[in-house]
Amino acid sequence: MGLENALSRIGRARAIVIYPMNALANSQLEELEKFVASSGVDEKLRPTFARYTGQESDSRRQEIATLKPDILLTNFMMLELLLTRQDELDQTVIDNARGLEFLVLDELHTYRGRQGAGVAMLVRRVKERLAGKKKLLCIGTSATMSNAENDEARNRAVAEVGSKLFGEPMGPNSIIDEHLARVTDPTAHGSSLGQTLRDAVTGQIPTNISNKALFHHPLACWIETEVGLIEGEKLRRRPPMTLGEAAEKLALTTGLGTEKCAEAVARILSVMGRREDLRGGTSDRAFLAFKLHRFISGAGQVYSTLEPASSRRIVLEGQVFHPDDESARLYPTFFCRECGQEHHSVSIVGGKVVARPIDEPPSDEVDPDGTEGGFLVPTVNEDFAFSGHISDYPDDWQETSPAGTERLKQSHRGKHEGLLLTLGKDGSSDSQGVPAWFFRGAYRFCPQCRHQPPSQARDINKLASLSAEGRSSATTPWVGQNPPGMVT
């Protein structure tokens, strides 16, 4: 949400939330926006929040420093810089957090070894500088951190990790565990469904079935109790199992064929994972959400030709020319981490565009022999919007001249503008070829969405390759919310 509400009150950062990677901060920023917007709280009373991770433009950083959001979302590397860097803007942002009340470490289980020790020291510096003698409430969120058999042992292990990271005494009673509840009929159990379960497997499952009907459906009850949960004094999640294992388990219970059971399991999962309003009901939630993992081997690097989108060719092995066309050059292809726009790392040598390894840093200047290194952005996609106009560049690159005209700031003017080329598939100039924008030097921004990655990062980290992931669950499709178990 915007920070304008902060103008009406004296603001300061009351909470800092630390994420191990920017993708998580980006995701949680979106969730916070939705949560606060639907909270029903009067707009003047709503908490303000902002992300400060190094992805922000100078103008956005200035806005954050001025408006002093209640909650600051960042990563541990940026927080370290905020505490140590002498930049006036960064110093203002961190000074706004004096009197800090809450410090949150997300994904606590990721902080181990040297990184864990570094984060633990960072937490202590934050406490000393921002909390002073005031008691700071430290909160950690995490996936499972212990496989101990009972709650007390698990909580004791988690508390020990929390104590080391936060430098605060924590006991088993400090740990808040999840509480699971049945969504199907709690009187129905997998071992007692008998013939009704067999009939459910052999019968038809309508696609417009309501949540009320699924509540009593024998196969839905069996899935929840035999695949999703372990029943006992306290409900627990079952370890993940493959669809094949679930089908074999159902076949053993019903005496039916494994193939038939596999079809039934897949069918009931696809129905339960859909929102009820897509099944003829009224609720916008899935009945029994689940998490399905697909394990896909990354392809690594991808190379493509300079041709129209409908005819360009793509290969996964690096070579100078396409194996079926010695006149078609191949270019290493990378993607904007925000919008997916493709970029090629290239050099212009003797008037011809050739491939350049992305880890070979390009110069911002033309080499003595006339060679230029940088990035080429083909305009072959229908939605490509960059035209080279001043307004197409990042906002913090622009300024108004004394004469009232828009122009690029001196730090960018005549240095970082794009050059529109029309290229044939061999990389040479061709009036009938593909239009593409060339930007000399290091990668600075995406001309499609104007996203600016941190300038200090390496180009290979600013852009994504074919197998790159923004977060660990990038290949994990979600269906619904709050899964009771996982099916692989």
Coordinates of C-alpha atoms in Angstrom, one line a residue:
M1 CA 0.0 0.0 0.0
G2 CA 1.1 3.6 -0.3
L3 CA 2.7 5.4 2.6
E4 CA 0.6 8.5 2.4
N5 CA -1.3 7.6 5.7
A6 CA 2.0 8.2 7.5
L7 CA 1.8 11.9 6.7
S8 CA -1.0 12.4 9.2
R9 CA 1.0 11.0 12.2
I10 CA 4.5 11.0 13.6
G11 CA 5.9 7.8 12.1
R12 CA 8.8 5.5 12.9
A13 CA 9.6 1.9 12.0
R14 CA 8.2 -0.3 14.8
A15 CA 9.0 -3.6 13.2
I16 CA 11.7 -4.9 10.9
V17 CA 11.1 -8.2 9.0
I18 CA 14.2 -9.9 7.7
Y19 CA 14.0 -12.3 4.7
P20 CA 16.8 -14.5 3.5
M21 CA 16.1 -13.6 -0.2
N22 CA 14.4 -10.8 -2.1
A23 CA 11.9 -13.1 -3.7
L24 CA 10.4 -13.8 -0.3
A25 CA 10.2 -10.1 0.6
N26 CA 8.5 -9.4 -2.8
S27 CA 6.0 -12.2 -2.2
Q28 CA 5.2 -11.1 1.4
L29 CA 4.9 -7.5 0.3
E30 CA 2.0 -8.6 -2.0
E31 CA 0.4 -10.6 0.8
L32 CA 0.6 -7.7 3.2
E33 CA -1.0 -5.4 0.7
K34 CA -3.9 -7.8 0.2
F35 CA -4.2 -8.5 4.0
V36 CA -4.3 -4.9 5.0
A37 CA -6.6 -3.9 2.1
S38 CA -9.2 -6.5 3.2
S39 CA -8.8 -6.0 7.0
G40 CA -11.7 -3.5 7.3
V41 CA -9.5 -1.2 9.4
D42 CA -10.1 2.5 8.9
E43 CA -7.5 3.7 6.3
K44 CA -6.1 6.3 8.7
L45 CA -5.4 3.5 11.3
R46 CA -3.9 1.0 8.9
P47 CA -0.2 0.1 9.5
T48 CA 2.1 1.3 6.8
F49 CA 4.9 -0.8 5.4
A50 CA 7.6 -0.7 2.7
R51 CA 10.2 -2.9 1.1
Y52 CA 13.8 -1.7 1.3
T53 CA 16.1 -4.4 -0.2
G54 CA 18.2 -2.7 -2.8
Q55 CA 15.6 -3.1 -5.6
E56 CA 14.1 0.3 -5.0
S57 CA 14.9 3.4 -7.1
D58 CA 16.5 6.5 -5.5
S59 CA 13.1 8.3 -5.5
R60 CA 11.4 5.3 -3.8
R61 CA 14.2 5.2 -1.1
Q62 CA 13.7 8.9 -0.5
E63 CA 10.0 8.4 -0.1
I64 CA 10.5 5.6 2.4
A65 CA 13.0 7.8 4.4
T66 CA 10.5 10.6 4.4
L67 CA 7.3 8.8 5.2
K68 CA 8.7 6.4 7.9
P69 CA 6.6 3.2 7.5
D70 CA 5.6 1.2 10.5
I71 CA 7.0 -2.0 9.1
L72 CA 10.2 -2.3 7.1
L73 CA 10.7 -5.4 4.9
T74 CA 14.3 -6.1 4.1
N75 CA 17.0 -8.8 3.8
F76 CA 19.9 -9.5 6.1
M77 CA 22.5 -8.1 3.7
M78 CA 20.7 -4.8 3.2
L79 CA 20.1 -4.4 6.9
E80 CA 23.8 -4.9 7.4
L81 CA 24.4 -2.1 4.9
L82 CA 21.9 0.2 6.6
L83 CA 23.7 -0.2 9.9
T84 CA 27.2 0.4 8.4
R85 CA 26.9 2.5 5.3
Q86 CA 27.4 6.2 5.6
D87 CA 25.0 7.2 2.8
E88 CA 22.8 9.9 4.2
L89 CA 19.6 8.4 2.9
D90 CA 20.3 5.0 4.4
Q91 CA 21.3 6.6 7.7
T92 CA 17.9 8.3 7.7
V93 CA 16.0 5.1 7.1
I94 CA 17.8 3.2 9.9
D95 CA 17.5 6.2 12.3
N96 CA 13.7 6.1 11.7
A97 CA 13.8 2.7 13.4
R98 CA 15.2 3.9 16.7
G99 CA 12.9 2.6 19.5
L100 CA 12.3 -0.6 17.5
E101 CA 9.7 -2.9 19.1
F102 CA 9.6 -6.0 16.9
L103 CA 12.3 -7.9 15.0
V104 CA 11.2 -10.8 12.8
L105 CA 13.4 -13.4 11.1
D106 CA 11.5 -15.3 8.4
E107 CA 12.6 -18.8 7.3
L108 CA 14.6 -19.3 10.6
H109 CA 15.7 -22.8 9.5
T110 CA 17.8 -21.3 6.7
Y111 CA 20.2 -19.5 9.0
R112 CA 22.9 -22.1 9.8
G113 CA 26.7 -22.4 9.7
R114 CA 28.6 -19.2 8.9
Q115 CA 25.6 -17.4 7.6
G116 CA 23.7 -18.2 10.8
A117 CA 26.5 -16.9 12.9
G118 CA 26.6 -13.7 10.8
V119 CA 22.9 -13.1 11.1
A120 CA 23.1 -13.8 14.9
M121 CA 25.7 -11.0 15.2
L122 CA 23.6 -8.7 13.0
V123 CA 20.6 -9.3 15.3
R124 CA 22.7 -8.2 18.3
R125 CA 23.9 -5.0 16.5
V126 CA 20.3 -4.2 15.7
K127 CA 19.2 -4.7 19.3
E128 CA 22.1 -2.5 20.6
R129 CA 21.6 0.3 18.1
L130 CA 17.8 0.4 17.6
A131 CA 16.4 -0.9 20.9
G132 CA 18.9 0.2 23.4
K133 CA 17.7 -0.7 26.9
K134 CA 14.2 -1.4 25.7
K135 CA 13.1 -5.0 25.5
L136 CA 12.8 -6.0 21.8
L137 CA 10.3 -8.7 20.9
C138 CA 12.1 -11.2 18.6
I139 CA 10.0 -13.5 16.4
G140 CA 11.1 -16.3 14.2
T141 CA 9.0 -18.1 11.6
S142 CA 10.1 -21.4 10.2
A143 CA 9.4 -24.7 8.6
T144 CA 10.0 -27.9 10.5
M145 CA 13.3 -27.7 12.4
S146 CA 13.2 -30.9 14.3
N147 CA 12.1 -34.5 13.7
A148 CA 11.9 -35.4 17.4
E149 CA 9.1 -37.8 18.3
N150 CA 7.3 -35.6 20.8
D151 CA 6.2 -32.0 21.0
E152 CA 8.4 -31.1 24.0
A153 CA 11.6 -32.4 22.4
R154 CA 10.8 -30.6 19.1
N155 CA 10.0 -27.3 20.9
R156 CA 13.2 -27.6 23.0
A157 CA 15.3 -28.0 19.8
V158 CA 13.6 -25.0 18.1
A159 CA 13.9 -22.8 21.2
E160 CA 17.6 -23.6 21.3
V161 CA 18.1 -22.3 17.8
G162 CA 16.0 -19.2 18.5
S163 CA 18.0 -18.5 21.7
K164 CA 21.3 -18.6 19.7
L165 CA 20.1 -16.4 16.9
F166 CA 18.3 -13.8 18.9
G167 CA 20.5 -13.8 22.0
E168 CA 17.4 -14.1 24.2
P169 CA 16.5 -16.9 26.6
M170 CA 13.8 -19.1 25.0
G171 CA 12.2 -22.2 26.3
P172 CA 9.8 -24.8 24.9
N173 CA 6.8 -22.7 26.0
S174 CA 8.0 -19.9 23.7
I175 CA 7.2 -22.0 20.6
I176 CA 3.9 -21.7 18.9
D177 CA 3.1 -24.8 16.8
E178 CA 0.5 -25.1 14.1
H179 CA -3.0 -26.5 15.0
L180 CA -4.6 -28.7 12.4
A181 CA -8.3 -29.4 12.1
R182 CA -10.3 -31.8 10.0
V183 CA -12.2 -30.4 7.0
T184 CA -14.0 -33.7 6.3
D185 CA -16.4 -35.5 8.7
P186 CA -14.4 -36.0 11.9
T187 CA -16.3 -39.2 12.7
A188 CA -15.1 -40.8 9.4
H189 CA -11.8 -42.6 9.5
G190 CA -9.9 -44.3 6.7
S191 CA -9.9 -47.7 8.3
S192 CA -13.7 -47.8 8.9
L193 CA -15.1 -46.6 5.5
G194 CA -15.6 -50.1 4.2
Q195 CA -17.9 -50.6 1.2
T196 CA -18.7 -46.9 0.9
L197 CA -15.1 -46.2 0.1
R198 CA -15.0 -48.9 -2.6
D199 CA -18.2 -47.5 -4.1
A200 CA -16.7 -44.0 -4.1
V201 CA -13.7 -45.2 -6.0
T202 CA -15.7 -47.0 -8.7
G203 CA -18.4 -44.4 -8.9
Q204 CA -18.4 -41.0 -10.6
I205 CA -17.2 -37.8 -8.9
P206 CA -19.1 -34.8 -10.3
T207 CA -17.1 -31.7 -11.1
N208 CA -19.8 -29.5 -9.6
I209 CA -19.8 -31.1 -6.2
S210 CA -20.3 -28.8 -3.2
N211 CA -18.2 -28.5 -0.1
K212 CA -21.1 -29.8 1.9
A213 CA -21.2 -33.0 -0.2
L214 CA -17.4 -33.3 0.0
F215 CA -17.6 -33.1 3.8
H216 CA -19.1 -36.6 3.9
H217 CA -17.6 -38.0 0.7
P218 CA -15.8 -41.3 1.6
L219 CA -12.9 -40.8 -0.8
A220 CA -12.3 -37.2 0.5
C221 CA -12.3 -38.5 4.1
W222 CA -9.9 -41.2 3.1
I223 CA -7.5 -38.8 1.4
E224 CA -7.4 -36.5 4.3
T225 CA -6.9 -39.1 7.0
E226 CA -4.6 -41.5 5.0
V227 CA -2.7 -39.1 2.8
G228 CA -2.8 -35.7 4.5
L229 CA -3.0 -36.3 8.3
I230 CA -1.9 -38.7 11.0
E231 CA -4.7 -39.0 13.5
G232 CA -4.0 -39.1 17.2
E233 CA -4.3 -36.9 20.3
K234 CA -3.1 -34.1 18.1
L235 CA -3.4 -34.1 14.3
R236 CA -0.1 -34.1 12.4
R237 CA 0.9 -33.8 8.8
R238 CA 1.9 -37.0 7.1
P239 CA 5.2 -37.3 5.4
P240 CA 4.9 -36.7 1.6
M241 CA 4.0 -39.6 -0.6
T242 CA 3.9 -40.1 -4.4
L243 CA 0.6 -40.5 -6.2
G244 CA 1.6 -44.0 -7.0
E245 CA 2.1 -44.8 -3.3
A246 CA -1.3 -43.2 -2.5
A247 CA -2.9 -45.4 -5.2
E248 CA -1.3 -48.6 -3.9
K249 CA -2.4 -47.8 -0.4
L250 CA -6.0 -47.2 -1.6
A251 CA -5.9 -50.4 -3.6
L252 CA -4.8 -52.4 -0.6
T253 CA -7.7 -50.9 1.4
T254 CA -10.4 -51.5 -1.2
G255 CA -9.2 -54.5 -3.0
L256 CA -9.5 -52.7 -6.3
G257 CA -6.8 -52.3 -9.1
T258 CA -4.0 -49.8 -8.6
E259 CA -4.7 -48.1 -11.9
K260 CA -8.3 -47.6 -11.0
C261 CA -7.3 -46.2 -7.6
A262 CA -4.8 -43.9 -9.2
E263 CA -7.5 -42.4 -11.4
A264 CA -9.8 -41.9 -8.4
V265 CA -7.1 -40.2 -6.3
A266 CA -6.2 -37.8 -9.1
R267 CA -9.8 -37.0 -9.8
I268 CA -10.8 -36.3 -6.2
L269 CA -7.7 -34.2 -5.6
S270 CA -8.4 -32.1 -8.7
V271 CA -12.0 -31.5 -7.5
M272 CA -11.1 -30.7 -3.9
G273 CA -8.3 -28.4 -4.9
R274 CA -10.6 -26.1 -6.9
R275 CA -12.4 -23.2 -5.3
E276 CA -16.0 -24.0 -4.5
D277 CA -17.3 -21.1 -6.6
L278 CA -15.7 -22.8 -9.6
R279 CA -17.6 -26.0 -8.7
G280 CA -21.1 -24.3 -8.5
G281 CA -20.8 -23.2 -4.9
T282 CA -20.2 -19.8 -3.2
S283 CA -17.0 -20.0 -1.3
D284 CA -13.7 -18.7 -2.8
R285 CA -11.6 -21.3 -1.0
A286 CA -10.6 -24.8 -2.0
F287 CA -12.2 -27.6 0.1
L288 CA -9.0 -29.6 0.8
A289 CA -5.9 -27.8 -0.5
F290 CA -2.9 -29.8 -1.3
K291 CA 0.7 -29.2 -2.5
L292 CA 1.9 -31.1 -5.5
H293 CA 5.7 -31.2 -6.2
R294 CA 7.0 -31.8 -9.7
F295 CA 10.8 -32.3 -9.8
I296 CA 12.2 -30.9 -13.0
S297 CA 15.8 -31.0 -13.9
G298 CA 17.0 -27.5 -14.8
A299 CA 18.1 -27.0 -18.5
G300 CA 20.8 -24.6 -17.5
Q301 CA 21.6 -22.1 -20.3
V302 CA 19.4 -21.4 -23.3
Y303 CA 20.5 -19.9 -26.6
S304 CA 18.3 -18.4 -29.3
T305 CA 18.6 -16.9 -32.8
L306 CA 17.7 -13.3 -33.8
E307 CA 14.6 -14.0 -35.7
P308 CA 10.8 -13.1 -35.4
A309 CA 9.1 -14.7 -32.4
S310 CA 7.2 -17.2 -34.6
S311 CA 10.3 -18.6 -36.2
R312 CA 13.3 -18.0 -33.9
R313 CA 15.1 -21.2 -32.9
I314 CA 16.2 -22.2 -29.4
V315 CA 18.8 -24.7 -28.3
L316 CA 20.3 -25.7 -24.9
E317 CA 23.9 -26.2 -26.0
G318 CA 26.2 -23.2 -26.6
Q319 CA 27.7 -22.9 -30.1
V320 CA 28.3 -20.1 -32.5
F321 CA 25.7 -21.0 -35.1
H322 CA 22.5 -23.0 -35.1
P323 CA 23.3 -26.6 -35.9
D324 CA 20.9 -26.6 -38.9
D325 CA 21.8 -23.1 -40.2
E326 CA 25.3 -21.9 -40.3
S327 CA 24.1 -18.4 -41.1
A328 CA 22.0 -18.1 -37.9
R329 CA 24.0 -17.0 -34.9
L330 CA 23.1 -18.2 -31.4
Y331 CA 23.0 -15.8 -28.5
P332 CA 23.0 -16.6 -24.7
T333 CA 19.5 -15.7 -23.4
F334 CA 18.6 -14.3 -20.0
F335 CA 15.4 -13.0 -18.6
C336 CA 14.2 -10.1 -16.5
R337 CA 13.5 -11.3 -13.0
E338 CA 10.3 -9.1 -12.8
C339 CA 8.6 -9.5 -16.2
G340 CA 10.5 -12.2 -18.1
Q341 CA 11.7 -10.0 -21.0
E342 CA 14.6 -11.8 -22.8
H343 CA 18.0 -10.2 -23.0
H344 CA 21.1 -11.3 -24.9
S345 CA 24.7 -10.7 -23.6
V346 CA 26.5 -9.5 -26.7
S347 CA 29.4 -7.5 -28.2
I348 CA 29.4 -5.5 -31.3
V349 CA 32.6 -6.3 -33.2
G350 CA 33.3 -4.8 -36.6
G351 CA 29.7 -3.8 -37.0
K352 CA 28.4 -7.3 -36.3
V353 CA 26.6 -8.4 -33.1
V354 CA 28.2 -11.6 -31.6
A355 CA 27.6 -13.5 -28.4
R356 CA 29.4 -12.5 -25.2
P357 CA 29.7 -14.6 -22.0
I358 CA 27.6 -12.8 -19.4
D359 CA 30.3 -13.2 -16.8
E360 CA 32.7 -11.3 -19.0
P361 CA 32.2 -7.7 -17.7
P362 CA 31.5 -5.2 -20.5
S363 CA 33.0 -1.7 -20.5
D364 CA 30.8 1.4 -20.3
E365 CA 33.1 2.9 -23.0
V366 CA 33.8 1.9 -26.5
D367 CA 37.1 -0.1 -26.7
P368 CA 40.0 1.3 -28.7
D369 CA 39.4 -1.2 -31.5
G370 CA 35.7 -0.1 -31.7
T371 CA 34.3 -3.1 -29.8
E372 CA 31.2 -2.4 -27.6
G373 CA 29.9 -4.8 -25.0
G374 CA 26.5 -4.8 -23.5
F375 CA 23.0 -6.3 -23.8
L376 CA 20.7 -6.7 -26.7
V377 CA 16.9 -6.7 -26.2
P378 CA 14.9 -7.9 -29.2
T379 CA 11.5 -6.3 -29.8
V380 CA 9.8 -9.4 -31.2
N381 CA 7.1 -9.7 -28.5
E382 CA 3.8 -8.1 -29.3
D383 CA 3.6 -6.3 -25.9
F384 CA 7.1 -4.8 -26.1
A385 CA 6.5 -1.1 -25.2
F386 CA 10.0 0.5 -25.1
S387 CA 10.4 3.2 -27.8
G388 CA 13.4 5.1 -26.6
H389 CA 11.4 8.1 -25.4
I390 CA 12.7 9.8 -22.2
S391 CA 9.6 8.6 -20.3
D392 CA 10.5 5.0 -21.1
Y393 CA 13.5 5.1 -18.9
P394 CA 13.4 4.6 -15.1
D395 CA 11.9 7.6 -13.3
D396 CA 15.1 8.3 -11.3
W397 CA 17.0 8.7 -14.6
Q398 CA 14.8 11.6 -15.7
E399 CA 14.8 15.3 -15.0
T400 CA 13.3 18.5 -16.3
S401 CA 15.8 21.0 -17.9
P402 CA 15.7 24.7 -17.1
A403 CA 13.8 25.1 -20.4
G404 CA 11.1 22.8 -19.2
T405 CA 11.9 19.8 -21.4
E406 CA 12.2 16.3 -20.1
R407 CA 15.7 14.8 -20.4
L408 CA 17.9 12.1 -18.9
K409 CA 20.1 13.2 -15.9
Q410 CA 23.7 14.0 -16.7
S411 CA 24.9 10.7 -15.1
H412 CA 23.0 8.8 -17.8
R413 CA 22.7 11.3 -20.7
G414 CA 24.9 10.3 -23.7
K415 CA 26.0 7.2 -21.8
H416 CA 23.3 4.7 -21.1
E417 CA 20.7 5.4 -23.8
G418 CA 19.5 2.5 -25.9
L419 CA 20.5 2.2 -29.6
L420 CA 17.9 0.7 -31.9
L421 CA 19.4 -1.8 -34.4
T422 CA 17.8 -3.8 -37.1
L423 CA 19.7 -7.1 -37.4
G424 CA 19.7 -10.2 -39.6
K425 CA 20.0 -13.6 -38.2
D426 CA 23.8 -13.5 -38.7
G427 CA 24.1 -10.4 -36.4
S428 CA 24.8 -7.9 -39.2
S429 CA 22.7 -4.9 -40.0
D430 CA 19.7 -5.8 -42.2
S431 CA 16.8 -3.4 -42.9
Q432 CA 14.5 -6.4 -43.2
G433 CA 15.7 -8.0 -40.0
V434 CA 14.6 -8.0 -36.4
P435 CA 14.6 -4.7 -34.5
A436 CA 16.5 -4.8 -31.2
W437 CA 17.7 -2.3 -28.6
F438 CA 21.4 -2.4 -27.7
F439 CA 22.4 -1.0 -24.2
R440 CA 26.2 -0.6 -23.8
G441 CA 27.9 -1.6 -20.5
A442 CA 26.6 -3.4 -17.5
Y443 CA 22.9 -4.4 -17.2
R444 CA 21.1 -1.5 -15.6
F445 CA 17.3 -1.8 -16.2
C446 CA 14.7 -3.8 -18.1
P447 CA 13.3 -1.6 -21.0
Q448 CA 10.0 -3.6 -20.8
C449 CA 9.1 -3.1 -17.2
R450 CA 11.8 -0.6 -16.1
H451 CA 12.9 -2.8 -13.2
Q452 CA 16.3 -1.9 -11.8
P453 CA 18.3 -4.6 -10.0
P454 CA 20.9 -3.6 -7.4
S455 CA 23.7 -1.9 -9.3
Q456 CA 26.4 -3.6 -7.2
A457 CA 25.2 -7.1 -8.2
R458 CA 26.9 -9.1 -11.0
D459 CA 25.0 -9.1 -14.3
I460 CA 24.6 -12.9 -14.0
N461 CA 22.7 -12.4 -10.8
K462 CA 20.7 -9.4 -12.0
L463 CA 19.0 -11.6 -14.7
A464 CA 17.6 -15.0 -14.6
S465 CA 18.7 -18.0 -16.7
L466 CA 16.3 -20.7 -17.9
S467 CA 16.7 -22.8 -14.8
A468 CA 16.9 -20.0 -12.3
E469 CA 14.3 -19.8 -9.5
G470 CA 13.1 -16.8 -7.6
R471 CA 12.5 -19.0 -4.5
S472 CA 12.8 -22.6 -3.5
S473 CA 9.2 -23.5 -4.5
A474 CA 9.4 -22.0 -8.0
T475 CA 8.5 -25.4 -9.5
T476 CA 5.8 -26.1 -7.0
P477 CA 2.3 -25.4 -8.2
W478 CA -0.1 -24.5 -5.4
V479 CA -3.8 -25.4 -5.4
G480 CA -5.8 -23.6 -2.8
Q481 CA -4.4 -22.5 0.6
N482 CA -3.0 -23.9 3.8
P483 CA -2.4 -27.5 2.7
P484 CA -3.0 -30.2 5.3
G485 CA -0.4 -32.5 3.6
M486 CA 1.8 -32.9 0.6
V487 CA 1.4 -35.3 -2.3
T488 CA 4.4 -35.8 -4.5

